[in-house]
């Protein structure tokens, strides 16, 4: 009966299965030429859920065999059909006046569309000052359907006929606050919502201390969305520092990652451009960031320098520090071309390391 379980595992996994030479607690299941031992010498016990002592049950051993043989290289989802898309980054000057901020965003979206943009991106926290004191005051309940900012952005996307990545705003939901990005199609439909996954908690003595976790709650999911412009993944500011997020997006066939962000005068000069180029070249995709304009008199001073990076880590468009709109045309055929010329994903040693997308489990 034990062998029949293993044979069934073989059928499921499509790999050879041989019983080990000794009693099962110290024997191994062999898959694709690699041994997965049911003890701590090769694989931690917790990976198999097999007791440390005693004979493993047929069910436990069967589960171990299937899990072991599924340790194959993950599949990279194919990117959508490549097209050329005109993109605009709206680097907005943010004030304490929410109505004025909404009007500025609407005006910028209209101007960008009139100049030919098909995809428009706004900055992080474009409707309020970036501070823990401001987040609760400016927060809007998106799910309740009474968000002024979301309603205005939906209308603007529809009127302009563009895909809109509406930066981020403070969102209130079930007694919690989130740093949330909304994505709209050219009909004004809300396609997706991304809540910032990694909160900005830093303390650089003599430079800057900020703790988003003082008011905000971290998001619990990734955001990949197919839009009329492309398949994109969303991150917000501090999410840029975590390569695993971008790696998951690349595995899911994303062509462009958009990061609305507000790096500051300490981290901006040091890492803003560097991190974008790293995410682009490591994953062979486009990266776009959109910052608020710099306001030296604000409590939190943004670095600015919104930019677009191509899959070979070249800057194809960049703003300075002032309020402006930056335009560029993205040819998504470059994503497929770079991945064919240098097939990094296929060359990864998944027998030595791996990436686990736990949101799909």
Tab-separated table of C-alpha atoms in Angstrom:
chain	number	residue	atom	x	y	z
A	1	UNK	CA	0.000	0.000	0.000
A	2	UNK	CA	2.894	2.338	0.768
A	3	UNK	CA	4.391	1.837	-2.674
A	4	UNK	CA	1.035	2.423	-4.316
A	5	UNK	CA	0.838	5.823	-2.601
A	6	UNK	CA	4.242	6.698	-3.961
A	7	UNK	CA	3.318	5.455	-7.399
A	8	UNK	CA	0.256	7.673	-7.296
A	9	UNK	CA	2.492	10.600	-6.338
A	10	UNK	CA	4.608	9.746	-9.360
A	11	UNK	CA	1.600	10.010	-11.620
A	12	UNK	CA	0.654	13.376	-10.133
A	13	UNK	CA	4.114	14.858	-10.345
A	14	UNK	CA	5.297	13.185	-13.525
A	15	UNK	CA	8.623	12.272	-11.920
A	16	UNK	CA	10.367	9.080	-10.879
A	17	UNK	CA	9.846	7.858	-7.331
A	18	UNK	CA	12.032	5.300	-5.605
A	19	UNK	CA	11.734	4.034	-2.099
A	20	UNK	CA	14.719	4.512	0.133
A	21	UNK	CA	16.956	1.742	1.426
A	22	UNK	CA	15.840	1.990	5.039
A	23	UNK	CA	12.824	2.562	7.256
A	24	UNK	CA	10.749	5.533	6.066
A	25	UNK	CA	11.590	8.089	8.773
A	26	UNK	CA	15.176	8.137	7.472
A	27	UNK	CA	14.544	7.244	3.864
A	28	UNK	CA	14.115	9.564	0.949
A	29	UNK	CA	11.913	10.334	-1.989
A	30	UNK	CA	13.863	11.057	-5.140
A	31	UNK	CA	12.541	13.492	-7.721
A	32	UNK	CA	14.297	14.898	-10.774
A	33	UNK	CA	17.608	13.569	-9.513
A	34	UNK	CA	17.324	15.400	-6.187
A	35	UNK	CA	16.909	13.730	-2.836
A	36	UNK	CA	14.406	15.039	-0.298
A	37	UNK	CA	15.025	13.316	2.997
A	38	UNK	CA	12.361	13.002	5.651
A	39	UNK	CA	14.574	14.343	8.394
A	40	UNK	CA	16.515	17.507	9.116
A	41	UNK	CA	19.611	16.538	7.133
A	42	UNK	CA	18.176	17.800	3.835
A	43	UNK	CA	14.756	19.335	4.432
A	44	UNK	CA	13.353	20.719	7.696
A	45	UNK	CA	10.701	18.505	9.275
A	46	UNK	CA	8.179	21.317	9.123
A	47	UNK	CA	8.376	21.278	5.337
A	48	UNK	CA	6.930	17.763	5.317
A	49	UNK	CA	4.891	17.707	8.535
A	50	UNK	CA	6.373	14.276	9.309
A	51	UNK	CA	6.980	13.346	12.972
A	52	UNK	CA	10.606	13.402	14.091
A	53	UNK	CA	10.331	9.926	15.555
A	54	UNK	CA	8.232	6.949	14.645
A	55	UNK	CA	7.118	5.593	11.361
A	56	UNK	CA	5.425	8.081	9.031
A	57	UNK	CA	1.867	7.297	8.074
A	58	UNK	CA	1.002	6.601	4.455
A	59	UNK	CA	-0.835	9.927	4.202
A	60	UNK	CA	2.120	11.870	5.610
A	61	UNK	CA	4.567	10.150	3.316
A	62	UNK	CA	2.332	10.629	0.309
A	63	UNK	CA	2.073	14.367	1.079
A	64	UNK	CA	5.841	14.564	1.513
A	65	UNK	CA	6.415	12.911	-1.843
A	66	UNK	CA	4.086	15.255	-3.671
A	67	UNK	CA	5.579	18.341	-2.026
A	68	UNK	CA	9.112	17.190	-2.725
A	69	UNK	CA	8.451	16.524	-6.367
A	70	UNK	CA	6.689	19.857	-6.810
A	71	UNK	CA	9.930	21.702	-5.988
A	72	UNK	CA	10.370	22.506	-9.656
A	73	UNK	CA	11.210	25.821	-11.275
A	74	UNK	CA	8.108	28.043	-11.137
A	75	UNK	CA	6.490	29.011	-14.388
A	76	UNK	CA	6.761	32.567	-15.633
A	77	UNK	CA	3.413	33.691	-17.006
A	78	UNK	CA	3.683	35.072	-20.522
A	79	UNK	CA	3.323	38.822	-20.905
A	80	UNK	CA	0.356	40.173	-22.888
A	81	UNK	CA	0.771	41.147	-26.532
A	82	UNK	CA	3.334	43.934	-26.728
A	83	UNK	CA	2.216	47.386	-27.735
A	84	UNK	CA	3.494	50.932	-27.582
A	85	UNK	CA	1.924	53.132	-24.915
A	86	UNK	CA	2.331	56.834	-24.193
A	87	UNK	CA	2.740	57.446	-20.466
A	88	UNK	CA	2.656	60.618	-18.388
A	89	UNK	CA	3.928	61.191	-14.851
A	90	UNK	CA	2.142	64.053	-13.075
A	91	UNK	CA	4.506	65.370	-10.406
A	92	UNK	CA	2.055	67.473	-8.398
A	93	UNK	CA	2.594	70.191	-5.804
A	94	UNK	CA	0.622	69.078	-2.740
A	95	UNK	CA	-0.936	71.543	-0.284
A	96	UNK	CA	-3.022	71.243	2.911
A	97	UNK	CA	-6.120	72.150	0.824
A	98	UNK	CA	-7.709	68.875	-0.326
A	99	UNK	CA	-10.088	70.554	-2.795
A	100	UNK	CA	-7.181	72.362	-4.399
A	101	UNK	CA	-5.196	69.132	-4.602
A	102	UNK	CA	-8.093	67.398	-6.342
A	103	UNK	CA	-8.407	70.269	-8.822
A	104	UNK	CA	-4.660	70.150	-9.567
A	105	UNK	CA	-4.852	66.413	-10.212
A	106	UNK	CA	-7.855	66.810	-12.519
A	107	UNK	CA	-6.120	69.568	-14.467
A	108	UNK	CA	-2.900	67.560	-14.818
A	109	UNK	CA	-4.764	64.467	-16.042
A	110	UNK	CA	-6.587	66.534	-18.663
A	111	UNK	CA	-3.354	68.173	-19.841
A	112	UNK	CA	-1.546	64.846	-20.016
A	113	UNK	CA	-4.331	63.281	-22.074
A	114	UNK	CA	-4.469	66.255	-24.436
A	115	UNK	CA	-0.740	65.788	-25.022
A	116	UNK	CA	-1.394	62.192	-26.091
A	117	UNK	CA	-0.926	60.186	-22.898
A	118	UNK	CA	-2.789	56.879	-22.700
A	119	UNK	CA	-1.565	55.994	-19.205
A	120	UNK	CA	-1.355	58.668	-16.507
A	121	UNK	CA	0.252	58.284	-13.082
A	122	UNK	CA	-0.146	60.450	-9.961
A	123	UNK	CA	2.114	60.681	-6.869
A	124	UNK	CA	1.901	59.052	-3.462
A	125	UNK	CA	-0.423	60.940	-1.074
A	126	UNK	CA	-1.362	63.509	-3.701
A	127	UNK	CA	-4.486	64.722	-1.864
A	128	UNK	CA	-2.870	65.516	1.505
A	129	UNK	CA	0.396	66.433	3.231
A	130	UNK	CA	2.598	63.445	3.972
A	131	UNK	CA	2.402	63.171	7.761
A	132	UNK	CA	0.940	60.902	10.400
A	133	UNK	CA	-1.106	63.851	11.631
A	134	UNK	CA	-2.673	64.344	8.200
A	135	UNK	CA	-3.505	60.744	7.299
A	136	UNK	CA	-6.506	60.364	9.668
A	137	UNK	CA	-7.854	63.833	8.824
A	138	UNK	CA	-7.748	63.329	5.048
A	139	UNK	CA	-8.674	59.641	4.963
A	140	UNK	CA	-11.628	58.547	2.821
A	141	UNK	CA	-13.725	55.393	2.925
A	142	UNK	CA	-13.383	54.035	-0.602
A	143	UNK	CA	-15.440	50.890	-0.050
A	144	UNK	CA	-18.381	52.907	1.299
A	145	UNK	CA	-18.518	54.769	-2.003
A	146	UNK	CA	-18.268	58.258	-0.547
A	147	UNK	CA	-14.665	59.090	-1.468
A	148	UNK	CA	-14.396	62.515	-3.085
A	149	UNK	CA	-10.912	61.813	-4.372
A	150	UNK	CA	-11.805	58.462	-5.929
A	151	UNK	CA	-14.960	59.842	-7.501
A	152	UNK	CA	-13.017	62.740	-9.016
A	153	UNK	CA	-10.321	60.425	-10.388
A	154	UNK	CA	-12.873	58.041	-11.858
A	155	UNK	CA	-14.582	60.917	-13.651
A	156	UNK	CA	-11.264	62.310	-14.878
A	157	UNK	CA	-10.137	58.961	-16.284
A	158	UNK	CA	-13.427	58.548	-18.129
A	159	UNK	CA	-13.508	62.100	-19.469
A	160	UNK	CA	-9.900	61.900	-20.635
A	161	UNK	CA	-10.262	58.346	-21.962
A	162	UNK	CA	-7.056	57.172	-20.271
A	163	UNK	CA	-5.872	54.467	-17.885
A	164	UNK	CA	-5.143	56.122	-14.549
A	165	UNK	CA	-2.911	54.987	-11.709
A	166	UNK	CA	-4.204	57.488	-9.166
A	167	UNK	CA	-1.152	57.679	-6.932
A	168	UNK	CA	-2.228	57.016	-3.381
A	169	UNK	CA	-4.483	58.511	-0.740
A	170	UNK	CA	-5.140	57.662	2.915
A	171	UNK	CA	-7.982	55.145	3.031
A	172	UNK	CA	-10.161	54.405	6.046
A	173	UNK	CA	-11.667	50.940	6.272
A	174	UNK	CA	-13.151	49.088	9.249
A	175	UNK	CA	-11.422	51.325	11.748
A	176	UNK	CA	-8.017	51.081	10.074
A	177	UNK	CA	-6.043	53.406	7.828
A	178	UNK	CA	-4.177	52.354	4.685
A	179	UNK	CA	-1.935	53.993	2.098
A	180	UNK	CA	-3.956	53.027	-0.976
A	181	UNK	CA	-3.537	53.293	-4.732
A	182	UNK	CA	-6.546	53.051	-7.067
A	183	UNK	CA	-6.318	52.064	-10.736
A	184	UNK	CA	-9.016	53.083	-13.237
A	185	UNK	CA	-9.619	52.121	-16.854
A	186	UNK	CA	-10.547	54.521	-19.643
A	187	UNK	CA	-14.221	54.216	-18.714
A	188	UNK	CA	-13.591	55.311	-15.141
A	189	UNK	CA	-14.073	51.810	-13.724
A	190	UNK	CA	-12.082	50.987	-10.598
A	191	UNK	CA	-9.977	48.023	-11.744
A	192	UNK	CA	-7.939	47.414	-8.620
A	193	UNK	CA	-6.837	48.803	-5.291
A	194	UNK	CA	-3.353	48.359	-3.821
A	195	UNK	CA	-2.654	48.893	-0.146
A	196	UNK	CA	0.978	49.619	0.663
A	197	UNK	CA	2.540	46.325	1.735
A	198	UNK	CA	5.726	47.569	3.431
A	199	UNK	CA	5.278	50.467	5.836
A	200	UNK	CA	7.858	53.251	5.950
A	201	UNK	CA	9.382	52.936	9.418
A	202	UNK	CA	12.925	54.320	9.529
A	203	UNK	CA	15.211	56.075	11.987
A	204	UNK	CA	18.387	57.637	10.578
A	205	UNK	CA	19.897	59.623	13.473
A	206	UNK	CA	20.391	63.273	12.663
A	207	UNK	CA	18.611	62.885	9.331
A	208	UNK	CA	15.040	61.562	9.402
A	209	UNK	CA	12.718	59.537	11.581
A	210	UNK	CA	9.303	58.457	10.336
A	211	UNK	CA	6.973	55.682	11.472
A	212	UNK	CA	4.041	55.070	9.138
A	213	UNK	CA	2.988	52.238	11.425
A	214	UNK	CA	2.029	54.911	13.949
A	215	UNK	CA	-1.180	55.446	11.977
A	216	UNK	CA	-1.260	53.129	8.951
A	217	UNK	CA	-1.876	49.392	8.552
A	218	UNK	CA	0.062	47.337	6.032
A	219	UNK	CA	-1.658	45.763	3.038
A	220	UNK	CA	-1.903	41.997	2.771
A	221	UNK	CA	-1.840	41.312	-0.968
A	222	UNK	CA	-0.084	41.983	-4.246
A	223	UNK	CA	-1.743	43.866	-7.078
A	224	UNK	CA	-1.423	42.754	-10.690
A	225	UNK	CA	-3.947	44.242	-13.073
A	226	UNK	CA	-4.547	43.993	-16.807
A	227	UNK	CA	-5.373	47.430	-18.173
A	228	UNK	CA	-5.949	48.779	-21.691
A	229	UNK	CA	-2.343	50.010	-21.534
A	230	UNK	CA	-0.496	46.933	-20.240
A	231	UNK	CA	-0.274	44.378	-17.471
A	232	UNK	CA	1.064	46.240	-14.475
A	233	UNK	CA	2.019	45.584	-10.909
A	234	UNK	CA	1.635	48.209	-8.199
A	235	UNK	CA	3.891	49.113	-5.299
A	236	UNK	CA	3.944	52.239	-3.162
A	237	UNK	CA	7.161	54.041	-2.209
A	238	UNK	CA	8.845	51.840	0.435
A	239	UNK	CA	7.644	48.754	-1.468
A	240	UNK	CA	10.385	49.663	-3.968
A	241	UNK	CA	13.050	48.523	-1.491
A	242	UNK	CA	11.859	44.916	-1.466
A	243	UNK	CA	13.026	42.952	-4.537
A	244	UNK	CA	10.801	39.959	-3.769
A	245	UNK	CA	7.692	41.962	-4.629
A	246	UNK	CA	9.075	42.848	-8.057
A	247	UNK	CA	10.200	39.233	-8.587
A	248	UNK	CA	6.681	37.968	-7.940
A	249	UNK	CA	5.314	40.521	-10.386
A	250	UNK	CA	7.821	39.440	-13.039
A	251	UNK	CA	6.789	35.817	-12.493
A	252	UNK	CA	3.165	36.849	-13.074
A	253	UNK	CA	3.932	38.349	-16.476
A	254	UNK	CA	3.948	42.026	-15.492
A	255	UNK	CA	5.363	44.441	-18.087
A	256	UNK	CA	5.469	47.560	-15.911
A	257	UNK	CA	5.632	48.186	-12.173
A	258	UNK	CA	4.295	51.540	-11.042
A	259	UNK	CA	5.507	52.940	-7.725
A	260	UNK	CA	3.876	56.188	-6.603
A	261	UNK	CA	6.438	57.306	-4.032
A	262	UNK	CA	7.722	60.149	-1.910
A	263	UNK	CA	11.360	59.511	-1.060
A	264	UNK	CA	12.843	62.276	1.067
A	265	UNK	CA	15.936	64.463	0.956
A	266	UNK	CA	18.026	61.800	2.719
A	267	UNK	CA	16.983	58.597	0.949
A	268	UNK	CA	16.117	60.220	-2.379
A	269	UNK	CA	19.609	61.271	-3.516
A	270	UNK	CA	21.079	57.992	-2.273
A	271	UNK	CA	18.645	55.331	-3.410
A	272	UNK	CA	15.703	56.582	-5.522
A	273	UNK	CA	17.302	56.089	-8.934
A	274	UNK	CA	19.438	53.145	-7.806
A	275	UNK	CA	16.492	51.064	-6.600
A	276	UNK	CA	14.463	51.714	-9.722
A	277	UNK	CA	17.294	50.610	-11.970
A	278	UNK	CA	17.841	47.509	-9.840
A	279	UNK	CA	14.183	46.481	-10.025
A	280	UNK	CA	14.152	47.112	-13.789
A	281	UNK	CA	17.318	45.231	-14.729
A	282	UNK	CA	16.799	42.332	-12.308
A	283	UNK	CA	13.309	41.643	-13.641
A	284	UNK	CA	13.714	42.938	-17.194
A	285	UNK	CA	10.676	45.193	-17.168
A	286	UNK	CA	9.733	48.858	-17.128
A	287	UNK	CA	9.610	50.785	-13.855
A	288	UNK	CA	7.734	54.067	-13.389
A	289	UNK	CA	7.766	56.199	-10.253
A	290	UNK	CA	5.802	59.336	-9.509
A	291	UNK	CA	6.711	61.659	-6.651
A	292	UNK	CA	5.087	64.799	-5.305
A	293	UNK	CA	6.934	67.980	-6.228
A	294	UNK	CA	9.452	69.224	-3.708
A	295	UNK	CA	8.225	71.729	-1.114
A	296	UNK	CA	11.092	72.893	1.086
A	297	UNK	CA	8.616	74.414	3.542
A	298	UNK	CA	6.673	71.217	4.146
A	299	UNK	CA	7.076	69.091	7.244
A	300	UNK	CA	8.154	66.229	4.966
A	301	UNK	CA	10.158	67.278	1.927
A	302	UNK	CA	9.855	65.004	-1.091
A	303	UNK	CA	12.837	64.415	-3.359
A	304	UNK	CA	10.833	64.661	-6.599
A	305	UNK	CA	12.594	63.320	-9.701
A	306	UNK	CA	9.752	61.130	-10.979
A	307	UNK	CA	11.161	58.844	-13.655
A	308	UNK	CA	10.718	55.957	-16.053
A	309	UNK	CA	13.303	53.194	-16.428
A	310	UNK	CA	13.416	50.700	-19.295
A	311	UNK	CA	14.156	46.940	-18.970
A	312	UNK	CA	17.880	47.557	-19.572
A	313	UNK	CA	18.038	50.102	-16.712
A	314	UNK	CA	18.202	53.176	-18.926
A	315	UNK	CA	16.359	56.336	-17.835
A	316	UNK	CA	13.976	57.267	-20.634
A	317	UNK	CA	12.270	60.177	-18.865
A	318	UNK	CA	12.880	62.112	-15.663
A	319	UNK	CA	11.493	65.163	-13.882
A	320	UNK	CA	13.435	67.600	-11.760
A	321	UNK	CA	12.084	68.665	-8.364
A	322	UNK	CA	9.329	71.088	-9.409
A	323	UNK	CA	5.713	70.437	-10.369
A	324	UNK	CA	5.614	69.173	-13.941
A	325	UNK	CA	4.309	66.517	-16.321
A	326	UNK	CA	6.805	64.135	-17.895
A	327	UNK	CA	5.960	62.171	-21.048
A	328	UNK	CA	7.478	59.065	-22.623
A	329	UNK	CA	6.515	56.303	-25.013
A	330	UNK	CA	7.003	52.748	-23.734
A	331	UNK	CA	7.519	49.939	-26.236
A	332	UNK	CA	6.629	46.785	-24.314
A	333	UNK	CA	8.270	44.662	-27.010
A	334	UNK	CA	11.480	45.538	-25.154
A	335	UNK	CA	10.373	43.352	-22.233
A	336	UNK	CA	10.147	40.232	-24.415
A	337	UNK	CA	13.282	41.171	-26.329
A	338	UNK	CA	15.440	41.560	-23.221
A	339	UNK	CA	14.116	38.322	-21.722
A	340	UNK	CA	14.892	36.451	-24.954
A	341	UNK	CA	18.372	37.954	-25.286
A	342	UNK	CA	19.236	37.253	-21.673
A	343	UNK	CA	16.868	34.559	-20.294
A	344	UNK	CA	17.558	35.205	-16.631
A	345	UNK	CA	14.401	33.550	-15.345
A	346	UNK	CA	15.144	30.289	-17.136
A	347	UNK	CA	18.726	30.397	-15.874
A	348	UNK	CA	17.829	30.759	-12.208
A	349	UNK	CA	18.971	27.882	-9.984
A	350	UNK	CA	15.665	26.931	-8.421
A	351	UNK	CA	17.318	23.745	-7.233
A	352	UNK	CA	19.432	25.929	-4.913
A	353	UNK	CA	17.020	28.749	-4.022
A	354	UNK	CA	13.445	29.747	-4.647
A	355	UNK	CA	10.721	32.350	-4.507
A	356	UNK	CA	7.411	31.472	-2.870
A	357	UNK	CA	4.298	33.526	-3.626
A	358	UNK	CA	2.309	32.778	-0.482
A	359	UNK	CA	-0.692	34.803	-1.644
A	360	UNK	CA	-1.487	32.010	-4.104
A	361	UNK	CA	-1.394	29.240	-1.483
